mmCIF file of C-alpha atoms and ligand atoms in Angstrom:
data_model
loop_
_atom_site.group_PDB
_atom_site.id
_atom_site.type_symbol
_atom_site.label_atom_id
_atom_site.label_comp_id
_atom_site.label_asym_id
_atom_site.label_seq_id
_atom_site.Cartn_x
_atom_site.Cartn_y
_atom_site.Cartn_z
ATOM 1 C CA MET P 941 -22.775 -13.798 10.280
ATOM 2 C CA TYR P 942 -20.526 -10.788 9.701
ATOM 3 C CA ASN P 943 -17.635 -10.913 7.249
ATOM 4 C CA TYR P 944 -15.372 -9.251 9.794
ATOM 5 C CA LEU P 945 -15.292 -8.907 13.528
ATOM 6 C CA ILE P 946 -12.899 -6.117 14.402
ATOM 7 C CA ILE P 947 -11.395 -6.036 17.864
ATOM 8 C CA GLY P 948 -10.459 -2.500 18.800
ATOM 9 C CA ALA P 949 -11.958 0.787 17.592
ATOM 10 C CA GLY P 950 -8.595 2.553 17.334
ATOM 11 C CA LEU P 951 -7.073 3.716 14.068
ATOM 12 C CA TYR P 952 -6.142 0.294 12.700
ATOM 13 C CA GLY P 953 -9.567 -1.144 13.411
ATOM 14 C CA ALA P 954 -11.535 1.908 12.282
ATOM 15 C CA VAL P 955 -9.653 2.190 8.990
ATOM 16 C CA PHE P 956 -10.072 -1.510 8.267
ATOM 17 C CA ALA P 957 -13.767 -1.335 9.144
ATOM 18 C CA GLN P 958 -14.250 1.679 6.895
ATOM 19 C CA GLN P 959 -12.501 0.006 3.971
ATOM 20 C CA ALA P 960 -14.344 -3.263 4.426
ATOM 21 C CA LYS P 961 -17.697 -1.529 4.573
ATOM 22 C CA ALA P 962 -16.867 0.520 1.496
ATOM 23 C CA ALA P 963 -16.148 -2.762 -0.294
ATOM 24 C CA GLY P 964 -19.608 -4.012 0.611
ATOM 25 C CA LYS P 965 -18.559 -6.279 3.471
ATOM 26 C CA SER P 966 -20.421 -6.543 6.747
ATOM 27 C CA VAL P 967 -18.493 -5.562 9.859
ATOM 28 C CA LEU P 968 -18.902 -5.489 13.590
ATOM 29 C CA VAL P 969 -16.452 -3.461 15.655
ATOM 30 C CA ILE P 970 -16.052 -4.108 19.355
ATOM 31 C CA ASP P 971 -13.902 -2.427 21.964
ATOM 32 C CA LYS P 972 -13.447 -3.159 25.617
ATOM 33 C CA ARG P 973 -13.325 0.513 26.472
ATOM 34 C CA ASP P 974 -16.473 2.593 26.675
ATOM 35 C CA HIS P 975 -15.406 4.820 23.803
ATOM 36 C CA ILE P 976 -14.099 4.594 20.258
ATOM 37 C CA ALA P 977 -10.826 5.945 18.851
ATOM 38 C CA GLY P 978 -8.385 3.943 21.000
ATOM 39 C CA ASN P 979 -5.481 6.001 22.207
ATOM 40 C CA VAL P 980 -6.200 8.918 19.883
ATOM 41 C CA TYR P 981 -9.414 9.543 21.813
ATOM 42 C CA THR P 982 -10.081 13.179 22.622
ATOM 43 C CA GLU P 983 -12.627 14.525 25.058
ATOM 44 C CA LYS P 984 -13.941 18.058 25.347
ATOM 45 C CA VAL P 985 -13.279 19.839 28.635
ATOM 46 C CA GLU P 986 -14.203 23.547 28.920
ATOM 47 C CA GLY P 987 -14.157 23.809 25.130
ATOM 48 C CA ILE P 988 -10.717 22.179 24.863
ATOM 49 C CA ASN P 989 -10.151 18.876 23.051
ATOM 50 C CA VAL P 990 -8.116 16.961 25.612
ATOM 51 C CA HIS P 991 -5.925 14.162 24.229
ATOM 52 C CA LYS P 992 -6.864 11.658 26.937
ATOM 53 C CA TYR P 993 -4.148 9.126 26.135
ATOM 54 C CA GLY P 994 -1.358 11.540 25.376
ATOM 55 C CA ALA P 995 -0.541 14.022 22.651
ATOM 56 C CA HIS P 996 -1.184 12.947 19.094
ATOM 57 C CA ILE P 997 0.088 15.142 16.318
ATOM 58 C CA PHE P 998 -0.698 13.853 12.904
ATOM 59 C CA HIS P 999 2.210 14.008 10.483
ATOM 60 C CA THR P 1000 3.010 12.098 7.352
ATOM 61 C CA ASN P 1001 4.934 12.042 4.114
ATOM 62 C CA ASN P 1002 2.488 9.587 2.675
ATOM 63 C CA LYS P 1003 0.207 11.447 0.293
ATOM 64 C CA GLN P 1004 -2.222 8.576 0.028
ATOM 65 C CA VAL P 1005 -2.664 8.504 3.809
ATOM 66 C CA TRP P 1006 -3.008 12.282 3.962
ATOM 67 C CA GLU P 1007 -5.704 12.258 1.303
ATOM 68 C CA TYR P 1008 -7.410 9.378 3.046
ATOM 69 C CA VAL P 1009 -7.719 11.151 6.407
ATOM 70 C CA GLN P 1010 -8.957 14.355 4.765
ATOM 71 C CA GLN P 1011 -12.165 12.502 3.979
ATOM 72 C CA PHE P 1012 -12.964 12.263 7.658
ATOM 73 C CA ALA P 1013 -11.660 15.489 9.136
ATOM 74 C CA GLU P 1014 -10.358 18.872 8.240
ATOM 75 C CA PHE P 1015 -6.879 19.413 9.654
ATOM 76 C CA ASN P 1016 -5.525 22.633 11.128
ATOM 77 C CA ARG P 1017 -2.009 23.921 10.516
ATOM 78 C CA PHE P 1018 -0.568 22.955 13.898
ATOM 79 C CA THR P 1019 3.199 22.451 13.811
ATOM 80 C CA ASN P 1020 4.774 20.581 16.665
ATOM 81 C CA SER P 1021 7.645 22.509 18.235
ATOM 82 C CA PRO P 1022 8.185 21.245 21.752
ATOM 83 C CA VAL P 1023 10.351 23.065 24.242
ATOM 84 C CA ALA P 1024 12.809 21.202 26.451
ATOM 85 C CA ASN P 1025 13.121 22.309 30.061
ATOM 86 C CA TYR P 1026 16.402 21.200 31.622
ATOM 87 C CA LYS P 1027 16.502 22.411 35.213
ATOM 88 C CA GLY P 1028 14.894 25.680 34.189
ATOM 89 C CA GLU P 1029 16.990 26.190 31.055
ATOM 90 C CA LEU P 1030 14.801 26.170 27.957
ATOM 91 C CA TYR P 1031 15.918 24.689 24.643
ATOM 92 C CA SER P 1032 14.235 24.371 21.281
ATOM 93 C CA LEU P 1033 13.420 20.961 19.881
ATOM 94 C CA PRO P 1034 14.129 19.130 17.689
ATOM 95 C CA PHE P 1035 17.896 19.671 17.644
ATOM 96 C CA ASN P 1036 18.466 22.621 15.372
ATOM 97 C CA MET P 1037 20.336 25.939 15.184
ATOM 98 C CA TYR P 1038 18.241 27.476 17.985
ATOM 99 C CA THR P 1039 19.225 24.555 20.236
ATOM 100 C CA PHE P 1040 22.899 24.708 19.268
ATOM 101 C CA ASN P 1041 23.032 28.459 19.754
ATOM 102 C CA LYS P 1042 21.582 28.185 23.250
ATOM 103 C CA MET P 1043 23.784 25.214 24.163
ATOM 104 C CA TRP P 1044 27.125 26.458 22.833
ATOM 105 C CA GLY P 1045 26.693 30.051 21.726
ATOM 106 C CA VAL P 1046 27.482 29.041 18.151
ATOM 107 C CA VAL P 1047 26.043 31.319 15.515
ATOM 108 C CA THR P 1048 26.626 29.706 12.129
ATOM 109 C CA PRO P 1049 25.821 26.203 10.872
ATOM 110 C CA GLU P 1050 29.550 25.698 10.315
ATOM 111 C CA GLU P 1051 30.318 26.409 13.949
ATOM 112 C CA ALA P 1052 27.550 24.068 15.075
ATOM 113 C CA ALA P 1053 28.743 21.293 12.773
ATOM 114 C CA ALA P 1054 32.303 21.703 14.058
ATOM 115 C CA LYS P 1055 31.090 21.449 17.660
ATOM 116 C CA ILE P 1056 29.128 18.274 16.942
ATOM 117 C CA GLU P 1057 32.023 16.824 14.971
ATOM 118 C CA GLU P 1058 34.400 17.411 17.868
ATOM 119 C CA GLN P 1059 32.032 15.754 20.369
ATOM 120 C CA ARG P 1060 31.018 12.785 18.300
ATOM 121 C CA LYS P 1061 34.633 11.645 17.940
ATOM 122 C CA GLU P 1062 34.271 9.628 21.110
ATOM 123 C CA ILE P 1063 32.089 7.188 19.187
ATOM 124 C CA THR P 1064 34.066 5.063 16.810
ATOM 125 C CA GLY P 1065 32.366 2.544 14.586
ATOM 126 C CA GLU P 1066 28.682 1.854 14.181
ATOM 127 C CA PRO P 1067 26.611 3.060 17.217
ATOM 128 C CA LYS P 1068 25.548 0.007 19.191
ATOM 129 C CA ASN P 1069 22.833 1.506 21.357
ATOM 130 C CA LEU P 1070 20.797 4.657 21.937
ATOM 131 C CA GLU P 1071 23.533 6.402 23.914
ATOM 132 C CA GLU P 1072 26.142 5.922 21.210
ATOM 133 C CA GLN P 1073 23.646 6.815 18.509
ATOM 134 C CA ALA P 1074 22.676 10.040 20.304
ATOM 135 C CA ILE P 1075 26.255 11.143 20.919
ATOM 136 C CA SER P 1076 27.140 10.358 17.354
ATOM 137 C CA LEU P 1077 24.217 12.472 16.117
ATOM 138 C CA VAL P 1078 24.499 15.545 18.349
ATOM 139 C CA GLY P 1079 27.425 15.146 20.743
ATOM 140 C CA ARG P 1080 27.707 14.578 24.463
ATOM 141 C CA ASP P 1081 26.448 17.957 25.751
ATOM 142 C CA ILE P 1082 23.063 17.607 24.108
ATOM 143 C CA TYR P 1083 22.928 13.959 25.007
ATOM 144 C CA GLU P 1084 23.467 14.740 28.695
ATOM 145 C CA LYS P 1085 21.024 17.654 28.915
ATOM 146 C CA LEU P 1086 18.287 16.864 26.451
ATOM 147 C CA ILE P 1087 18.293 13.126 25.812
ATOM 148 C CA LYS P 1088 19.634 10.994 28.643
ATOM 149 C CA GLY P 1089 17.241 11.925 31.467
ATOM 150 C CA TYR P 1090 14.153 12.087 29.273
ATOM 151 C CA THR P 1091 14.850 8.792 27.566
ATOM 152 C CA GLU P 1092 15.640 6.959 30.781
ATOM 153 C CA LYS P 1093 12.426 8.254 32.345
ATOM 154 C CA GLN P 1094 10.373 7.367 29.294
ATOM 155 C CA TRP P 1095 11.767 3.880 28.839
ATOM 156 C CA GLY P 1096 12.841 3.013 32.391
ATOM 157 C CA ARG P 1097 16.057 1.632 30.971
ATOM 158 C CA ASP P 1098 19.613 2.819 30.638
ATOM 159 C CA CYS P 1099 20.335 4.461 27.272
ATOM 160 C CA LYS P 1100 23.021 1.833 26.746
ATOM 161 C CA ASP P 1101 20.328 -0.854 26.845
ATOM 162 C CA LEU P 1102 18.000 0.768 24.334
ATOM 163 C CA PRO P 1103 18.003 0.324 20.563
ATOM 164 C CA ALA P 1104 19.542 3.109 18.481
ATOM 165 C CA PHE P 1105 16.519 3.465 16.193
ATOM 166 C CA ILE P 1106 14.377 5.178 18.858
ATOM 167 C CA ILE P 1107 16.484 8.318 18.706
ATOM 168 C CA LYS P 1108 16.655 8.297 14.934
ATOM 169 C CA ARG P 1109 13.024 9.386 15.040
ATOM 170 C CA LEU P 1110 14.264 12.862 15.945
ATOM 171 C CA PRO P 1111 15.591 15.133 13.234
ATOM 172 C CA VAL P 1112 18.872 17.030 13.581
ATOM 173 C CA ARG P 1113 19.229 20.115 11.431
ATOM 174 C CA LEU P 1114 21.672 22.914 10.851
ATOM 175 C CA THR P 1115 18.890 25.376 10.090
ATOM 176 C CA PHE P 1116 16.710 27.563 12.306
ATOM 177 C CA ASP P 1117 13.680 25.311 12.211
ATOM 178 C CA ASN P 1118 11.758 24.191 15.302
ATOM 179 C CA ASN P 1119 9.362 21.943 13.402
ATOM 180 C CA TYR P 1120 9.668 18.622 15.232
ATOM 181 C CA PHE P 1121 8.697 16.504 12.269
ATOM 182 C CA ASN P 1122 10.247 16.075 8.864
ATOM 183 C CA ALA P 1123 6.882 15.623 7.255
ATOM 184 C CA LEU P 1124 5.235 17.121 4.226
ATOM 185 C CA TYR P 1125 1.840 17.114 5.904
ATOM 186 C CA GLN P 1126 1.026 17.902 9.524
ATOM 187 C CA GLY P 1127 -1.922 19.008 11.610
ATOM 188 C CA ILE P 1128 -4.596 18.215 14.160
ATOM 189 C CA PRO P 1129 -8.103 17.245 13.093
ATOM 190 C CA ILE P 1130 -10.380 20.185 13.804
ATOM 191 C CA GLY P 1131 -12.981 19.095 16.341
ATOM 192 C CA GLY P 1132 -10.784 16.321 17.729
ATOM 193 C CA TYR P 1133 -9.686 12.809 16.793
ATOM 194 C CA THR P 1134 -12.794 11.219 18.259
ATOM 195 C CA LYS P 1135 -14.899 13.034 15.694
ATOM 196 C CA MET P 1136 -12.599 11.852 12.913
ATOM 197 C CA VAL P 1137 -12.839 8.204 13.985
ATOM 198 C CA GLU P 1138 -16.600 8.609 14.417
ATOM 199 C CA ASN P 1139 -16.744 9.667 10.782
ATOM 200 C CA MET P 1140 -14.693 6.647 9.730
ATOM 201 C CA LEU P 1141 -17.100 4.398 11.583
ATOM 202 C CA ASP P 1142 -20.176 6.083 10.148
ATOM 203 C CA GLY P 1143 -22.873 3.486 9.502
ATOM 204 C CA ILE P 1144 -20.847 0.697 11.115
ATOM 205 C CA GLU P 1145 -22.090 -1.285 14.076
ATOM 206 C CA VAL P 1146 -19.920 -0.691 17.134
ATOM 207 C CA ARG P 1147 -20.307 -2.379 20.505
ATOM 208 C CA LEU P 1148 -18.450 -0.797 23.386
ATOM 209 C CA GLY P 1149 -17.486 -2.235 26.746
ATOM 210 C CA VAL P 1150 -17.074 -5.716 25.212
ATOM 211 C CA ASP P 1151 -13.972 -7.652 26.175
ATOM 212 C CA TYR P 1152 -13.060 -9.966 23.309
ATOM 213 C CA LEU P 1153 -10.649 -12.252 25.104
ATOM 214 C CA GLU P 1154 -13.128 -12.881 27.906
ATOM 215 C CA ASN P 1155 -15.863 -13.879 25.439
ATOM 216 C CA LYS P 1156 -13.743 -15.170 22.616
ATOM 217 C CA ALA P 1157 -15.506 -18.427 21.778
ATOM 218 C CA GLU P 1158 -18.894 -16.754 21.556
ATOM 219 C CA LEU P 1159 -17.731 -13.715 19.644
ATOM 220 C CA ASP P 1160 -15.732 -15.755 17.152
ATOM 221 C CA LYS P 1161 -18.970 -17.371 16.029
ATOM 222 C CA LEU P 1162 -20.253 -14.006 14.835
ATOM 223 C CA ALA P 1163 -17.889 -13.557 11.908
ATOM 224 C CA GLN P 1164 -15.892 -15.315 9.240
ATOM 225 C CA LYS P 1165 -12.725 -13.465 10.077
ATOM 226 C CA VAL P 1166 -11.298 -11.550 13.010
ATOM 227 C CA ILE P 1167 -9.134 -8.428 12.921
ATOM 228 C CA TYR P 1168 -7.381 -8.303 16.268
ATOM 229 C CA THR P 1169 -5.655 -5.083 17.341
ATOM 230 C CA GLY P 1170 -5.058 -5.890 21.011
ATOM 231 C CA PRO P 1171 -1.742 -7.089 22.476
ATOM 232 C CA ILE P 1172 -0.535 -10.176 20.637
ATOM 233 C CA ASP P 1173 0.761 -11.872 23.800
ATOM 234 C CA ALA P 1174 -2.607 -11.439 25.546
ATOM 235 C CA TYR P 1175 -4.329 -13.127 22.579
ATOM 236 C CA PHE P 1176 -2.288 -16.251 23.258
ATOM 237 C CA ASP P 1177 -2.864 -15.974 26.985
ATOM 238 C CA PHE P 1178 0.814 -15.063 27.501
ATOM 239 C CA LYS P 1179 1.754 -18.681 26.965
ATOM 240 C CA LEU P 1180 5.267 -17.899 25.740
ATOM 241 C CA GLY P 1181 5.788 -15.201 28.368
ATOM 242 C CA THR P 1182 4.874 -11.515 28.518
ATOM 243 C CA LEU P 1183 6.109 -8.903 26.104
ATOM 244 C CA GLU P 1184 7.173 -5.697 27.812
ATOM 245 C CA TYR P 1185 5.336 -2.437 27.272
ATOM 246 C CA ARG P 1186 5.667 1.027 28.658
ATOM 247 C CA SER P 1187 2.604 2.549 30.153
ATOM 248 C CA VAL P 1188 1.803 6.199 30.774
ATOM 249 C CA ARG P 1189 -0.139 7.818 33.573
ATOM 250 C CA PHE P 1190 -1.604 11.280 33.237
ATOM 251 C CA GLU P 1191 -2.352 13.811 35.906
ATOM 252 C CA ASN P 1192 -4.817 16.232 34.394
ATOM 253 C CA GLU P 1193 -5.487 19.649 35.816
ATOM 254 C CA LEU P 1194 -7.966 22.328 34.821
ATOM 255 C CA LEU P 1195 -6.490 25.737 35.569
ATOM 256 C CA ASP P 1196 -8.411 28.952 35.828
ATOM 257 C CA LYS P 1197 -6.004 30.955 33.701
ATOM 258 C CA PRO P 1198 -5.538 31.394 29.987
ATOM 259 C CA SER P 1199 -2.050 29.920 29.742
ATOM 260 C CA PHE P 1200 0.229 27.709 31.780
ATOM 261 C CA GLN P 1201 3.287 27.226 29.574
ATOM 262 C CA GLY P 1202 2.508 28.944 26.276
ATOM 263 C CA ASN P 1203 3.160 25.830 24.220
ATOM 264 C CA ALA P 1204 1.488 22.484 23.584
ATOM 265 C CA ALA P 1205 4.417 20.401 24.820
ATOM 266 C CA VAL P 1206 7.231 21.031 27.263
ATOM 267 C CA ASN P 1207 9.600 18.106 27.826
ATOM 268 C CA TYR P 1208 11.329 17.866 31.198
ATOM 269 C CA THR P 1209 14.644 16.409 30.180
ATOM 270 C CA ASP P 1210 16.359 16.195 33.563
ATOM 271 C CA ARG P 1211 16.322 12.964 35.543
ATOM 272 C CA GLU P 1212 14.914 14.446 38.777
ATOM 273 C CA THR P 1213 11.554 15.860 37.623
ATOM 274 C CA PRO P 1214 9.270 12.846 37.893
ATOM 275 C CA TRP P 1215 7.155 13.575 34.813
ATOM 276 C CA THR P 1216 8.498 13.364 31.267
ATOM 277 C CA ARG P 1217 6.451 16.164 29.790
ATOM 278 C CA ILE P 1218 3.540 18.523 30.295
ATOM 279 C CA ILE P 1219 0.957 18.888 27.566
ATOM 280 C CA GLU P 1220 -1.213 22.007 27.433
ATOM 281 C CA HIS P 1221 -3.987 20.840 25.158
ATOM 282 C CA LYS P 1222 -5.515 24.132 24.051
ATOM 283 C CA TRP P 1223 -2.424 25.000 21.989
ATOM 284 C CA PHE P 1224 -3.125 22.150 19.587
ATOM 285 C CA GLU P 1225 -5.948 24.381 18.414
ATOM 286 C CA PHE P 1226 -4.222 27.738 19.004
ATOM 287 C CA GLY P 1227 -6.033 28.411 22.278
ATOM 288 C CA LYS P 1228 -9.331 29.027 20.499
ATOM 289 C CA ASP P 1229 -12.738 27.399 20.541
ATOM 290 C CA GLU P 1230 -14.485 26.370 17.313
ATOM 291 C CA ASN P 1231 -15.766 29.927 16.787
ATOM 292 C CA GLY P 1232 -12.331 31.419 17.019
ATOM 293 C CA ASN P 1233 -12.758 32.845 20.518
ATOM 294 C CA ASP P 1234 -9.939 32.714 23.065
ATOM 295 C CA LEU P 1235 -10.536 30.121 25.751
ATOM 296 C CA PRO P 1236 -10.351 31.520 29.286
ATOM 297 C CA LYS P 1237 -9.163 28.334 31.001
ATOM 298 C CA THR P 1238 -6.581 25.705 30.279
ATOM 299 C CA VAL P 1239 -6.093 21.976 30.797
ATOM 300 C CA ILE P 1240 -2.656 20.525 31.383
ATOM 301 C CA SER P 1241 -1.523 16.903 31.645
ATOM 302 C CA ARG P 1242 1.608 15.802 33.398
ATOM 303 C CA GLU P 1243 2.836 12.600 31.841
ATOM 304 C CA TYR P 1244 4.477 9.886 33.929
ATOM 305 C CA SER P 1245 6.020 6.878 32.316
ATOM 306 C CA SER P 1246 6.001 3.467 33.937
ATOM 307 C CA GLU P 1247 6.615 -0.187 33.229
ATOM 308 C CA TRP P 1248 3.418 -1.877 32.125
ATOM 309 C CA LYS P 1249 1.856 -4.381 34.479
ATOM 310 C CA PRO P 1250 -1.415 -6.297 34.099
ATOM 311 C CA GLY P 1251 -4.332 -3.912 34.431
ATOM 312 C CA ASP P 1252 -2.444 -0.923 32.958
ATOM 313 C CA GLU P 1253 -2.908 0.389 29.444
ATOM 314 C CA PRO P 1254 -0.029 -0.652 27.187
ATOM 315 C CA TYR P 1255 1.280 2.331 25.159
ATOM 316 C CA TYR P 1256 4.724 1.644 23.809
ATOM 317 C CA PRO P 1257 6.196 -1.693 22.787
ATOM 318 C CA VAL P 1258 9.755 -2.027 24.045
ATOM 319 C CA ASN P 1259 11.436 -2.953 20.787
ATOM 320 C CA ASP P 1260 14.694 -4.250 22.175
ATOM 321 C CA GLU P 1261 16.360 -7.518 21.282
ATOM 322 C CA LYS P 1262 14.823 -9.649 23.998
ATOM 323 C CA ASN P 1263 11.270 -8.540 23.239
ATOM 324 C CA GLY P 1264 11.903 -8.682 19.515
ATOM 325 C CA LYS P 1265 12.776 -12.356 19.789
ATOM 326 C CA LEU P 1266 9.745 -13.158 21.903
ATOM 327 C CA TYR P 1267 7.536 -11.274 19.480
ATOM 328 C CA GLN P 1268 8.867 -13.385 16.608
ATOM 329 C CA GLU P 1269 7.776 -16.486 18.497
ATOM 330 C CA TYR P 1270 4.290 -15.065 18.962
ATOM 331 C CA ARG P 1271 4.309 -14.071 15.309
ATOM 332 C CA LYS P 1272 4.744 -17.723 14.353
ATOM 333 C CA LEU P 1273 1.706 -18.648 16.415
ATOM 334 C CA ALA P 1274 -0.217 -15.792 14.832
ATOM 335 C CA GLU P 1275 0.526 -17.103 11.362
ATOM 336 C CA GLN P 1276 -1.155 -20.354 12.267
ATOM 337 C CA GLU P 1277 -4.394 -18.540 13.134
ATOM 338 C CA LYS P 1278 -5.734 -18.591 9.602
ATOM 339 C CA ASN P 1279 -8.863 -16.582 10.298
ATOM 340 C CA VAL P 1280 -7.255 -13.851 12.363
ATOM 341 C CA ILE P 1281 -5.349 -10.791 11.220
ATOM 342 C CA PHE P 1282 -3.140 -9.135 13.827
ATOM 343 C CA GLY P 1283 -2.702 -5.405 13.299
ATOM 344 C CA GLY P 1284 -1.630 -2.138 14.879
ATOM 345 C CA ARG P 1285 0.842 -1.080 17.569
ATOM 346 C CA LEU P 1286 -0.215 -3.824 19.961
ATOM 347 C CA GLY P 1287 -1.144 -6.536 17.478
ATOM 348 C CA GLU P 1288 2.187 -6.180 15.670
ATOM 349 C CA TYR P 1289 4.211 -5.027 18.692
ATOM 350 C CA LYS P 1290 5.574 -2.125 16.724
ATOM 351 C CA TYR P 1291 6.280 1.532 17.568
ATOM 352 C CA TYR P 1292 3.969 2.758 14.800
ATOM 353 C CA ASP P 1293 3.051 6.389 14.269
ATOM 354 C CA MET P 1294 -0.561 7.141 13.378
ATOM 355 C CA ASP P 1295 0.112 7.495 9.669
ATOM 356 C CA GLN P 1296 1.983 4.196 9.612
ATOM 357 C CA VAL P 1297 -0.899 2.437 11.325
ATOM 358 C CA ILE P 1298 -3.302 3.867 8.784
ATOM 359 C CA ALA P 1299 -1.025 2.895 5.900
ATOM 360 C CA ALA P 1300 -0.673 -0.649 7.260
ATOM 361 C CA SER P 1301 -4.418 -1.004 7.714
ATOM 362 C CA LEU P 1302 -5.179 0.351 4.219
ATOM 363 C CA GLU P 1303 -2.634 -2.048 2.769
ATOM 364 C CA LYS P 1304 -4.067 -5.014 4.633
ATOM 365 C CA ALA P 1305 -7.593 -4.102 3.577
ATOM 366 C CA LYS P 1306 -6.484 -3.855 -0.045
ATOM 367 C CA THR P 1307 -5.215 -7.430 -0.157
ATOM 368 C CA GLU P 1308 -7.873 -8.776 2.176
ATOM 369 C CA VAL P 1309 -11.321 -7.429 1.322
HETATM 370 N N1 LIG Q 1253 13.712 12.208 23.115
HETATM 371 C C1 LIG Q 1253 14.636 12.810 23.924
HETATM 372 N N2 LIG Q 1253 14.383 14.062 24.408
HETATM 373 C C2 LIG Q 1253 13.254 14.740 24.108
HETATM 374 C C3 LIG Q 1253 12.308 14.128 23.257
HETATM 375 C C4 LIG Q 1253 12.552 12.851 22.788
HETATM 376 O O1 LIG Q 1253 15.657 12.234 24.229
HETATM 377 O O2 LIG Q 1253 13.097 15.860 24.591
HETATM 378 C C5 LIG Q 1253 13.995 10.845 22.623
HETATM 379 C C6 LIG Q 1253 13.520 9.783 23.579
HETATM 380 O O3 LIG Q 1253 14.456 8.726 23.551
HETATM 381 C C7 LIG Q 1253 12.222 9.347 22.981
HETATM 382 C C8 LIG Q 1253 12.518 9.445 21.494
HETATM 383 O O4 LIG Q 1253 13.363 10.575 21.401
HETATM 384 O O5 LIG Q 1253 11.893 8.047 23.359
HETATM 385 C C9 LIG Q 1253 11.298 9.586 20.625
HETATM 386 O O6 LIG Q 1253 10.581 10.708 21.027
HETATM 387 P P1 LIG Q 1253 9.140 11.063 20.440
HETATM 388 O O7 LIG Q 1253 8.834 12.420 20.868
HETATM 389 O O8 LIG Q 1253 9.158 10.735 18.997
HETATM 390 O O9 LIG Q 1253 8.247 10.011 21.221
HETATM 391 P P2 LIG Q 1253 6.671 9.914 21.379
HETATM 392 O O10 LIG Q 1253 6.115 11.251 21.025
HETATM 393 O O11 LIG Q 1253 6.244 8.798 20.491
HETATM 394 O O12 LIG Q 1253 6.500 9.613 22.811
#
């Protein structure tokens, strides 16, 4: 009998497993996929660590989390500075003086602030949705060219029907600074995320290709307690209805040239281009292999966003009002499952970043094990 059966070898599960083992507990980790690391999984192609489930750039302000991950990987100094492509016009992200200069020709922070001030006047009162929040942050011009199309493609919903908090993730600055994140610490684990998670799971029994929900009764007998990081609605067999998720599809291409776009991420912010962004993976590690040599080829991924349907991978919870309410109902059921802990993006139906998932898992382990 194990102390813990952990469902899902992604960050939440791996961190919990690592902490439990360190505290002398016995753990078994299972995952229905044939690999560990969940959606941070990376796979080497032609010397390039390809982020198979989309770009993951580690960033945090949480020193404890940063110190924790350092135990399992060395991080490079990658700084995320995506470029937005609006019908062939290129803009710097996040919204900063480079963006404002290109958009309006303004040169000083004062001029930029005045421009935003003038445009945000159309929003009076507290912003009620993503559209109003965006216009109130950066004005209508930027909203129309850099936010509206991208957001509607990513979420498949009108910006008026999306919660304001999604756009608050993006910084707005009156300085010349293309660093996407306001974070003290940032980087990509050298050698890939898979390696990092492998190190977390060192010495821990992991069984892959095992579907928990299909074999629940049997598997539950193996441990005193279950840590479940899959979708919370699936756990309860969708009995209250299905929560909505966004899924992502990737079209990967190996190109026989050293560079395709010269940057890790280019967002296509118009409505017509069918993909939301193109990731060129080699730039997460500066285009070099582990010996510092330039890589001759490149791998790109076009990212297409879609509504989740059974059989797809869920990526993003849709944290709007309707889903929020349904989640609260599931949450009540979850609280009655005394021997199960629900954790992570899917288990808690929460748009967590990696560092937040790690923090939540560390916190849970502290009170639990
Ligand atoms: N966003 C946008 N334009 C961009 C990039 C992001 O409007 O070029 C908005 C969009 O609404 C998106 C949100 O900002 O859902 C959060 O973007 P982020 O890059 O943080 O999302 P993630 O990397 O988690 O997909």
